[in-house]
């Protein structure tokens, strides 16, 4: 009985020493920020990728739109600082087949434009939703993203 009591006492003392050592050491956790990136679509074949950490949306035409247009020969882009309202004309795309207007999927201010499209409009055909982005817009109301379609709803809209 005495042996059991002595071992229990020693075990408690060791546990207390360990926990005192562990708790007195400063805890260091890496600082991480979680960013949510959302991609949505319009029935007019525009896409926007929104980063909630920066408040910026990158607007492009969809791959389906560029395939329907054919070889793109000219792209009209908005000017920097332009204030756009959702549904407002922001530019145009001309191809060998047709011309198509581009509309703002959300409201906000144009922060950047893809100047590479001026000299190489074919980027829209090669990489419509990546390297062929049209402009970056600072959203005035991020909740407008909720009014746009998910990828599944967008695909269903033109496949039916």
PDB file of C-alpha atoms in Angstrom:
ATOM      1  CA  UNK A   1       0.000   0.000   0.000  1.00  0.00           C
ATOM      2  CA  UNK A   2       2.833   2.336   0.845  1.00  0.00           C
ATOM      3  CA  UNK A   3       4.499   1.545  -2.491  1.00  0.00           C
ATOM      4  CA  UNK A   4       1.326   2.367  -4.367  1.00  0.00           C
ATOM      5  CA  UNK A   5       0.932   5.627  -2.478  1.00  0.00           C
ATOM      6  CA  UNK A   6       4.585   6.579  -3.133  1.00  0.00           C
ATOM      7  CA  UNK A   7       4.272   5.806  -6.887  1.00  0.00           C
ATOM      8  CA  UNK A   8       1.052   7.782  -7.141  1.00  0.00           C
ATOM      9  CA  UNK A   9       2.641  10.735  -5.379  1.00  0.00           C
ATOM     10  CA  UNK A  10       5.722  10.582  -7.617  1.00  0.00           C
ATOM     11  CA  UNK A  11       3.539  10.341 -10.705  1.00  0.00           C
ATOM     12  CA  UNK A  12       1.505  13.383  -9.656  1.00  0.00           C
ATOM     13  CA  UNK A  13       4.674  15.380  -8.961  1.00  0.00           C
ATOM     14  CA  UNK A  14       6.105  14.488 -12.382  1.00  0.00           C
ATOM     15  CA  UNK A  15       2.855  15.429 -14.086  1.00  0.00           C
ATOM     16  CA  UNK A  16       2.786  18.779 -12.298  1.00  0.00           C
ATOM     17  CA  UNK A  17       6.406  19.516 -13.283  1.00  0.00           C
ATOM     18  CA  UNK A  18       5.652  18.685 -16.927  1.00  0.00           C
ATOM     19  CA  UNK A  19       2.480  20.732 -17.075  1.00  0.00           C
ATOM     20  CA  UNK A  20       4.201  23.670 -15.368  1.00  0.00           C
ATOM     21  CA  UNK A  21       6.991  23.527 -17.950  1.00  0.00           C
ATOM     22  CA  UNK A  22       4.584  23.193 -20.876  1.00  0.00           C
ATOM     23  CA  UNK A  23       2.225  25.909 -19.751  1.00  0.00           C
ATOM     24  CA  UNK A  24       4.962  28.433 -18.977  1.00  0.00           C
ATOM     25  CA  UNK A  25       6.453  28.184 -22.455  1.00  0.00           C
ATOM     26  CA  UNK A  26       4.996  30.761 -24.853  1.00  0.00           C
ATOM     27  CA  UNK A  27       2.750  29.222 -27.456  1.00  0.00           C
ATOM     28  CA  UNK A  28       3.489  30.218 -30.999  1.00  0.00           C
ATOM     29  CA  UNK A  29       0.901  29.619 -33.643  1.00  0.00           C
ATOM     30  CA  UNK A  30       1.351  30.727 -37.223  1.00  0.00           C
ATOM     31  CA  UNK A  31      -0.888  33.592 -38.209  1.00  0.00           C
ATOM     32  CA  UNK A  32      -3.095  32.528 -41.054  1.00  0.00           C
ATOM     33  CA  UNK A  33      -5.764  34.383 -42.901  1.00  0.00           C
ATOM     34  CA  UNK A  34      -8.507  32.497 -44.601  1.00  0.00           C
ATOM     35  CA  UNK A  35      -9.486  33.872 -47.980  1.00  0.00           C
ATOM     36  CA  UNK A  36     -12.615  32.837 -49.775  1.00  0.00           C
ATOM     37  CA  UNK A  37     -12.461  32.972 -53.554  1.00  0.00           C
ATOM     38  CA  UNK A  38     -15.799  32.653 -55.328  1.00  0.00           C
ATOM     39  CA  UNK A  39     -16.427  32.205 -59.036  1.00  0.00           C
ATOM     40  CA  UNK A  40     -19.811  33.096 -60.512  1.00  0.00           C
ATOM     41  CA  UNK A  41     -21.362  33.498 -63.972  1.00  0.00           C
ATOM     42  CA  UNK A  42     -23.954  35.608 -65.790  1.00  0.00           C
ATOM     43  CA  UNK A  43     -26.475  34.458 -68.417  1.00  0.00           C
ATOM     44  CA  UNK A  44     -24.613  36.779 -70.860  1.00  0.00           C
ATOM     45  CA  UNK A  45     -21.481  34.586 -70.526  1.00  0.00           C
ATOM     46  CA  UNK A  46     -19.350  36.764 -68.259  1.00  0.00           C
ATOM     47  CA  UNK A  47     -17.484  35.216 -65.347  1.00  0.00           C
ATOM     48  CA  UNK A  48     -16.122  36.836 -62.193  1.00  0.00           C
ATOM     49  CA  UNK A  49     -13.697  35.486 -59.630  1.00  0.00           C
ATOM     50  CA  UNK A  50     -14.100  37.362 -56.337  1.00  0.00           C
ATOM     51  CA  UNK A  51     -11.497  37.383 -53.553  1.00  0.00           C
ATOM     52  CA  UNK A  52     -13.096  38.476 -50.289  1.00  0.00           C
ATOM     53  CA  UNK A  53      -9.726  39.382 -48.734  1.00  0.00           C
ATOM     54  CA  UNK A  54      -8.977  42.054 -51.349  1.00  0.00           C
ATOM     55  CA  UNK A  55     -12.521  42.915 -52.401  1.00  0.00           C
ATOM     56  CA  UNK A  56     -11.442  42.549 -56.039  1.00  0.00           C
ATOM     57  CA  UNK A  57     -13.242  40.658 -58.759  1.00  0.00           C
ATOM     58  CA  UNK A  58     -11.549  39.532 -61.970  1.00  0.00           C
ATOM     59  CA  UNK A  59     -13.957  39.704 -64.901  1.00  0.00           C
ATOM     60  CA  UNK A  60     -13.622  37.556 -68.011  1.00  0.00           C
ATOM     61  CA  UNK A  61     -15.792  36.010 -70.670  1.00  0.00           C
ATOM     62  CA  UNK A  62     -16.444  32.301 -70.322  1.00  0.00           C
ATOM     63  CA  UNK A  63     -14.752  29.583 -72.287  1.00  0.00           C
ATOM     64  CA  UNK A  64     -18.140  28.764 -73.802  1.00  0.00           C
ATOM     65  CA  UNK A  65     -18.489  32.371 -75.023  1.00  0.00           C
ATOM     66  CA  UNK A  66     -15.084  32.458 -76.678  1.00  0.00           C
ATOM     67  CA  UNK A  67     -15.781  29.142 -78.397  1.00  0.00           C
ATOM     68  CA  UNK A  68     -19.067  30.539 -79.751  1.00  0.00           C
ATOM     69  CA  UNK A  69     -17.394  33.750 -80.957  1.00  0.00           C
ATOM     70  CA  UNK A  70     -14.564  32.108 -82.870  1.00  0.00           C
ATOM     71  CA  UNK A  71     -11.226  33.869 -83.436  1.00  0.00           C
ATOM     72  CA  UNK A  72     -11.186  37.125 -81.477  1.00  0.00           C
ATOM     73  CA  UNK A  73      -9.639  40.050 -83.390  1.00  0.00           C
ATOM     74  CA  UNK A  74     -10.398  43.049 -81.139  1.00  0.00           C
ATOM     75  CA  UNK A  75     -11.234  43.705 -77.471  1.00  0.00           C
ATOM     76  CA  UNK A  76     -12.615  46.982 -76.098  1.00  0.00           C
ATOM     77  CA  UNK A  77     -11.910  47.454 -72.386  1.00  0.00           C
ATOM     78  CA  UNK A  78     -13.100  50.031 -69.831  1.00  0.00           C
ATOM     79  CA  UNK A  79     -10.849  52.829 -68.585  1.00  0.00           C
ATOM     80  CA  UNK A  80      -9.179  52.691 -65.186  1.00  0.00           C
ATOM     81  CA  UNK A  81     -11.281  54.302 -62.482  1.00  0.00           C
ATOM     82  CA  UNK A  82     -14.553  53.793 -64.354  1.00  0.00           C
ATOM     83  CA  UNK A  83     -17.530  53.368 -62.012  1.00  0.00           C
ATOM     84  CA  UNK A  84     -19.718  50.511 -63.251  1.00  0.00           C
ATOM     85  CA  UNK A  85     -23.209  49.463 -62.258  1.00  0.00           C
ATOM     86  CA  UNK A  86     -24.302  45.847 -62.458  1.00  0.00           C
ATOM     87  CA  UNK A  87     -25.588  45.141 -65.993  1.00  0.00           C
ATOM     88  CA  UNK A  88     -23.912  48.217 -67.490  1.00  0.00           C
ATOM     89  CA  UNK A  89     -21.883  47.967 -70.718  1.00  0.00           C
ATOM     90  CA  UNK A  90     -18.177  47.610 -69.885  1.00  0.00           C
ATOM     91  CA  UNK A  91     -16.642  46.663 -73.217  1.00  0.00           C
ATOM     92  CA  UNK A  92     -16.926  44.584 -76.373  1.00  0.00           C
ATOM     93  CA  UNK A  93     -15.334  41.646 -78.135  1.00  0.00           C
ATOM     94  CA  UNK A  94     -15.121  41.382 -81.914  1.00  0.00           C
ATOM     95  CA  UNK A  95     -14.364  38.167 -83.718  1.00  0.00           C
ATOM     96  CA  UNK A  96     -14.313  37.026 -87.324  1.00  0.00           C
ATOM     97  CA  UNK A  97     -17.885  35.740 -86.788  1.00  0.00           C
ATOM     98  CA  UNK A  98     -19.555  38.458 -84.696  1.00  0.00           C
ATOM     99  CA  UNK A  99     -19.286  41.285 -82.187  1.00  0.00           C
ATOM    100  CA  UNK A 100     -20.530  40.940 -78.641  1.00  0.00           C
ATOM    101  CA  UNK A 101     -21.014  43.456 -75.850  1.00  0.00           C
ATOM    102  CA  UNK A 102     -19.671  42.713 -72.387  1.00  0.00           C
ATOM    103  CA  UNK A 103     -21.689  43.707 -69.336  1.00  0.00           C
ATOM    104  CA  UNK A 104     -20.584  44.281 -65.752  1.00  0.00           C
ATOM    105  CA  UNK A 105     -21.645  41.307 -63.628  1.00  0.00           C
ATOM    106  CA  UNK A 106     -21.340  43.455 -60.466  1.00  0.00           C
ATOM    107  CA  UNK A 107     -21.065  47.113 -59.473  1.00  0.00           C
ATOM    108  CA  UNK A 108     -17.748  48.717 -58.609  1.00  0.00           C
ATOM    109  CA  UNK A 109     -14.681  50.629 -59.761  1.00  0.00           C
ATOM    110  CA  UNK A 110     -12.267  49.374 -62.443  1.00  0.00           C
ATOM    111  CA  UNK A 111      -8.875  48.971 -60.756  1.00  0.00           C
ATOM    112  CA  UNK A 112      -6.928  47.274 -63.580  1.00  0.00           C
ATOM    113  CA  UNK A 113      -7.351  46.248 -67.205  1.00  0.00           C
ATOM    114  CA  UNK A 114      -5.577  43.527 -69.144  1.00  0.00           C
ATOM    115  CA  UNK A 115      -3.505  45.656 -71.535  1.00  0.00           C
ATOM    116  CA  UNK A 116      -2.095  42.506 -73.159  1.00  0.00           C
ATOM    117  CA  UNK A 117      -5.454  42.057 -74.932  1.00  0.00           C
ATOM    118  CA  UNK A 118      -4.843  45.237 -76.966  1.00  0.00           C
ATOM    119  CA  UNK A 119      -1.902  43.691 -78.777  1.00  0.00           C
ATOM    120  CA  UNK A 120      -2.938  40.048 -78.443  1.00  0.00           C
ATOM    121  CA  UNK A 121      -6.750  39.698 -78.484  1.00  0.00           C
ATOM    122  CA  UNK A 122      -6.342  35.994 -79.261  1.00  0.00           C
ATOM    123  CA  UNK A 123      -5.546  35.465 -75.567  1.00  0.00           C
ATOM    124  CA  UNK A 124      -9.309  35.254 -75.112  1.00  0.00           C
ATOM    125  CA  UNK A 125      -9.345  32.164 -77.330  1.00  0.00           C
ATOM    126  CA  UNK A 126      -6.313  30.587 -75.699  1.00  0.00           C
ATOM    127  CA  UNK A 127      -7.237  31.229 -72.065  1.00  0.00           C
ATOM    128  CA  UNK A 128     -10.541  33.083 -71.716  1.00  0.00           C
ATOM    129  CA  UNK A 129     -10.967  32.674 -67.961  1.00  0.00           C
ATOM    130  CA  UNK A 130      -7.289  32.903 -66.967  1.00  0.00           C
ATOM    131  CA  UNK A 131      -4.778  34.900 -69.038  1.00  0.00           C
ATOM    132  CA  UNK A 132      -7.583  36.461 -71.066  1.00  0.00           C
ATOM    133  CA  UNK A 133      -9.158  38.294 -68.123  1.00  0.00           C
ATOM    134  CA  UNK A 134     -10.673  41.644 -69.055  1.00  0.00           C
ATOM    135  CA  UNK A 135     -10.527  43.834 -65.958  1.00  0.00           C
ATOM    136  CA  UNK A 136     -10.291  43.843 -62.183  1.00  0.00           C
ATOM    137  CA  UNK A 137     -13.043  45.608 -60.311  1.00  0.00           C
ATOM    138  CA  UNK A 138     -13.287  46.696 -56.675  1.00  0.00           C
ATOM    139  CA  UNK A 139     -16.798  45.605 -55.750  1.00  0.00           C
ATOM    140  CA  UNK A 140     -19.006  48.264 -54.178  1.00  0.00           C
ATOM    141  CA  UNK A 141     -21.439  45.598 -52.933  1.00  0.00           C
ATOM    142  CA  UNK A 142     -19.985  42.079 -52.546  1.00  0.00           C
ATOM    143  CA  UNK A 143     -23.489  40.724 -51.877  1.00  0.00           C
ATOM    144  CA  UNK A 144     -24.184  41.135 -55.611  1.00  0.00           C
ATOM    145  CA  UNK A 145     -22.132  37.964 -56.081  1.00  0.00           C
ATOM    146  CA  UNK A 146     -25.049  36.035 -54.567  1.00  0.00           C
ATOM    147  CA  UNK A 147     -27.261  37.106 -57.481  1.00  0.00           C
ATOM    148  CA  UNK A 148     -24.999  35.380 -60.028  1.00  0.00           C
ATOM    149  CA  UNK A 149     -25.026  31.737 -61.145  1.00  0.00           C
ATOM    150  CA  UNK A 150     -22.863  28.903 -59.918  1.00  0.00           C
ATOM    151  CA  UNK A 151     -20.901  26.933 -62.501  1.00  0.00           C
ATOM    152  CA  UNK A 152     -23.521  24.151 -62.482  1.00  0.00           C
ATOM    153  CA  UNK A 153     -26.391  26.610 -63.042  1.00  0.00           C
ATOM    154  CA  UNK A 154     -24.439  28.411 -65.778  1.00  0.00           C
ATOM    155  CA  UNK A 155     -23.713  25.186 -67.685  1.00  0.00           C
ATOM    156  CA  UNK A 156     -27.347  24.115 -67.346  1.00  0.00           C
ATOM    157  CA  UNK A 157     -28.446  27.484 -68.809  1.00  0.00           C
ATOM    158  CA  UNK A 158     -26.749  26.901 -72.167  1.00  0.00           C
ATOM    159  CA  UNK A 159     -26.939  23.113 -72.353  1.00  0.00           C
ATOM    160  CA  UNK A 160     -30.733  22.966 -72.195  1.00  0.00           C
TER     161      UNK A 160
END
